[in-house]
PDB file of C-alpha atoms in Angstrom:
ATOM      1  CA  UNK A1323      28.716 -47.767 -50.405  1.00 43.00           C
ATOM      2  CA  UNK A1324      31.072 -49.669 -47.674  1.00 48.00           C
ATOM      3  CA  UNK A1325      32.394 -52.274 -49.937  1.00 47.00           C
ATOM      4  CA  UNK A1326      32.794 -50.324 -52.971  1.00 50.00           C
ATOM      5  CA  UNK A1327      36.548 -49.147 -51.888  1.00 51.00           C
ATOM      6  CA  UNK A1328      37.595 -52.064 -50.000  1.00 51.00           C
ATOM      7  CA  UNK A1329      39.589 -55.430 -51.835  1.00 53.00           C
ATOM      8  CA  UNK A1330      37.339 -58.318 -52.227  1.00 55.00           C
ATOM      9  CA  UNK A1331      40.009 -60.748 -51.119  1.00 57.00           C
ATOM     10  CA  UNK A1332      39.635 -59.122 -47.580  1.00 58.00           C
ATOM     11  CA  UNK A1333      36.007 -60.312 -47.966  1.00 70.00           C
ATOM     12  CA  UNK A1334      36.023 -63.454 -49.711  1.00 76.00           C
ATOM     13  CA  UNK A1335      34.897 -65.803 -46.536  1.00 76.00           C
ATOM     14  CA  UNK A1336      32.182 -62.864 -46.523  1.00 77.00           C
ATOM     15  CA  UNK A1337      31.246 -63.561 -49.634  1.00 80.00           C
ATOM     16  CA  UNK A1338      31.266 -67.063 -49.373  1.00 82.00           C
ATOM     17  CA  UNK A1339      29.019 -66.797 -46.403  1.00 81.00           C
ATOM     18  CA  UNK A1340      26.374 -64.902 -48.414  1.00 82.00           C
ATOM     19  CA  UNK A1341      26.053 -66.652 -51.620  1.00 86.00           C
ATOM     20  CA  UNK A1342      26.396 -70.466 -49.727  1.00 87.00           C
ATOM     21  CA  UNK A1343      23.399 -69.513 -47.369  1.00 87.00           C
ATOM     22  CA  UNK A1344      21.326 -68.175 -50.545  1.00 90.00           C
ATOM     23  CA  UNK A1345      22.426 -71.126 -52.946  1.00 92.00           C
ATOM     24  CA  UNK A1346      21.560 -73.657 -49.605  1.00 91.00           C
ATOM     25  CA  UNK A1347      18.691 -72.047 -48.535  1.00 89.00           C
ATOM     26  CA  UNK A1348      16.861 -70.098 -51.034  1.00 91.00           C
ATOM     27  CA  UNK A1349      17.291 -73.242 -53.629  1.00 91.00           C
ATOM     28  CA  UNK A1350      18.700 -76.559 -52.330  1.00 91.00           C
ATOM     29  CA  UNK A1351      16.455 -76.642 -49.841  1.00 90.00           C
ATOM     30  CA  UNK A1352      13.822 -76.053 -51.507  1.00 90.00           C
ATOM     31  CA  UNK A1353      15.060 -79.555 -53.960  1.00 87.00           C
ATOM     32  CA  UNK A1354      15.022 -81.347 -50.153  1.00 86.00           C
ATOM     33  CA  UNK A1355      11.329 -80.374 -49.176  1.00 87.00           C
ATOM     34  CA  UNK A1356       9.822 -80.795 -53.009  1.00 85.00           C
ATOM     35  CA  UNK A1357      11.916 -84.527 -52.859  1.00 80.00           C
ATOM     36  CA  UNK A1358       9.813 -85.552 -49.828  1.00 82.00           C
ATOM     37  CA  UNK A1359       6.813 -83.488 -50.172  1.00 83.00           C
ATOM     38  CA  UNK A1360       5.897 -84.688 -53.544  1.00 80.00           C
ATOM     39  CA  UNK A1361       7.802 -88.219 -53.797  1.00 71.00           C
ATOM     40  CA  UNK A1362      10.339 -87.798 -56.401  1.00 58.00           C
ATOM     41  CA  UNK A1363      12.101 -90.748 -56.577  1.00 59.00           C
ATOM     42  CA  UNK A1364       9.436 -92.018 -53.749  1.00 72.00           C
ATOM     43  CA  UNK A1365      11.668 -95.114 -53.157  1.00 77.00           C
ATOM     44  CA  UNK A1366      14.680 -93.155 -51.670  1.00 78.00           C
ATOM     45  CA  UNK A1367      12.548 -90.108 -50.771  1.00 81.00           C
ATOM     46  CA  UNK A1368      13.961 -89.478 -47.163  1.00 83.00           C
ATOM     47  CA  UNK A1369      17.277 -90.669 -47.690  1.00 84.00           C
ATOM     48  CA  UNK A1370      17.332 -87.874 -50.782  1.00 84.00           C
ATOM     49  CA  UNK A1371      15.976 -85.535 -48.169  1.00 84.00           C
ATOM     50  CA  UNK A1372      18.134 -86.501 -45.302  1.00 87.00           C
ATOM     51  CA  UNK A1373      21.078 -86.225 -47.662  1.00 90.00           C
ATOM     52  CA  UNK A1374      20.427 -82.661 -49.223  1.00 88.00           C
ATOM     53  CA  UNK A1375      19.023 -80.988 -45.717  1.00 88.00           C
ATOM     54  CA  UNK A1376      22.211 -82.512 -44.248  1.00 90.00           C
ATOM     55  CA  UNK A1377      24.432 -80.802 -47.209  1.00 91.00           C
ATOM     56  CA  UNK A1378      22.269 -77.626 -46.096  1.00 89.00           C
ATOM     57  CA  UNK A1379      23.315 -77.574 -42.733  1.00 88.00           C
ATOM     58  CA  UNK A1380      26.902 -78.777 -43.368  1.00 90.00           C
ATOM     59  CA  UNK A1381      27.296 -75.942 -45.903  1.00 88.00           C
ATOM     60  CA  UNK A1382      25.627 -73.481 -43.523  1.00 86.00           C
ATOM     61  CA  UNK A1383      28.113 -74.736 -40.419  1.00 86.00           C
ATOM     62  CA  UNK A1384      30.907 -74.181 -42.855  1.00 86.00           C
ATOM     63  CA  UNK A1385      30.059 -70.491 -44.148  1.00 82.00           C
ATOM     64  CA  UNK A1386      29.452 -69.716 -40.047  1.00 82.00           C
ATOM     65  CA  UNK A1387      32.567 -70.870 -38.835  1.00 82.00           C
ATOM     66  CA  UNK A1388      34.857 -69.016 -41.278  1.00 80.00           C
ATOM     67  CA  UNK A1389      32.830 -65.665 -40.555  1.00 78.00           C
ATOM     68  CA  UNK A1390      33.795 -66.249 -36.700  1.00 77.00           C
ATOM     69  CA  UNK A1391      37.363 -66.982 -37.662  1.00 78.00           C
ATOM     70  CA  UNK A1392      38.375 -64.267 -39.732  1.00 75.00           C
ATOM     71  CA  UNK A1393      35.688 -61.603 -38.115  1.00 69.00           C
ATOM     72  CA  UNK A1394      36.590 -58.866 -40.459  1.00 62.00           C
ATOM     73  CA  UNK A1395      32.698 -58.685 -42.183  1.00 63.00           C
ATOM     74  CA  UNK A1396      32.712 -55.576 -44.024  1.00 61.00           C
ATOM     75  CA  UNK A1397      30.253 -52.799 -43.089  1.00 66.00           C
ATOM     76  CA  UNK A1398      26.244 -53.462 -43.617  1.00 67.00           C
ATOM     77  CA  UNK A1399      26.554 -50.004 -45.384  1.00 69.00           C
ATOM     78  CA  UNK A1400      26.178 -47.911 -42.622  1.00 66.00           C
ATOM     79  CA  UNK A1401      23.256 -49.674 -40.861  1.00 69.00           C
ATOM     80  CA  UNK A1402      24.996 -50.195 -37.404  1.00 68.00           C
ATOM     81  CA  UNK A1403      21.627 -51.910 -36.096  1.00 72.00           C
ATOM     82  CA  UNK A1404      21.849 -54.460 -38.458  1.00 73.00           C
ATOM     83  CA  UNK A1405      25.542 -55.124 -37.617  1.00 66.00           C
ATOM     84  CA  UNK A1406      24.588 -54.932 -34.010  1.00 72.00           C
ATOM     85  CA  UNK A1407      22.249 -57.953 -34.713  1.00 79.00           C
ATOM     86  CA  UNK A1408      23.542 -60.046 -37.173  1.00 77.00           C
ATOM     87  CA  UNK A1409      25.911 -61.808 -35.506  1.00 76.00           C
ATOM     88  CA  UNK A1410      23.783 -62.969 -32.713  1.00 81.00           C
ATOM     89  CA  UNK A1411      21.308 -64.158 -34.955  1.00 82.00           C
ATOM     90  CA  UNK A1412      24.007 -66.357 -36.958  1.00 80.00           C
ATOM     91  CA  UNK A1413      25.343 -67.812 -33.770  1.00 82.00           C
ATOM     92  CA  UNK A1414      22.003 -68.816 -32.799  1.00 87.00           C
ATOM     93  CA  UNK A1415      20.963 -70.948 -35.486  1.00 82.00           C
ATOM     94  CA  UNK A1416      24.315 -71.827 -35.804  1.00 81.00           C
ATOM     95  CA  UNK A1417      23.734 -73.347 -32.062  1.00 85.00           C
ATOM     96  CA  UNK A1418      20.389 -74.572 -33.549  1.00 86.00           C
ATOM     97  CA  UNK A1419      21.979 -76.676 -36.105  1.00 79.00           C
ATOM     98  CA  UNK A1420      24.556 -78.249 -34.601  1.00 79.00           C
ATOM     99  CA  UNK A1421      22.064 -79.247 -31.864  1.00 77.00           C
TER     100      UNK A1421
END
């Protein structure tokens, strides 16, 4: 393994970036769409929607912009394809969301 040798405080904005997109976007999200989906709190439904999809994105913007500042991410354990294509992807939808 890549990161087993390494120090984790080379890393950390790494590891910020993975565990704020899964927190954001594997659960948070989800809170956002089942608030406006199903009408919890169906009085402020889209402004609690609006406010957690915006703490998505803002969170998301965040996480991207320290990975391009610091661009030391630590090996995808040998799979040079996936490094290859990472990045591009990221910039994209970053692009996407600030749009």
């Amino acid at each position: 393994m890549a990161l087993q040798y390494e120090s984790t405080d080379k890393h950390t904005a790494f590891y910020y970036h993975k565990w704020a997109n899964f927190i954001v976007w594997g659960i948070l999200a989800d809170f956002g769409i089942l608030a406006n989906r199903y009408g919890l709190f169906s009085k402020y439904r889209l402004n609690l929607h609006s406010i957690i999809m915006s703490l998505c994105v803002l969170l998301t913007v965040i996480a991207e912009i320290l990975m391009i500042a610091i661009w030391n991410p630590p090996e995808f354990y040998g799979n040079t394809d996936l490094a290859s294509i990472h990045a591009p992807i990221g910039f994209t939808y970053l692009g996407l969301m600030i749009l």
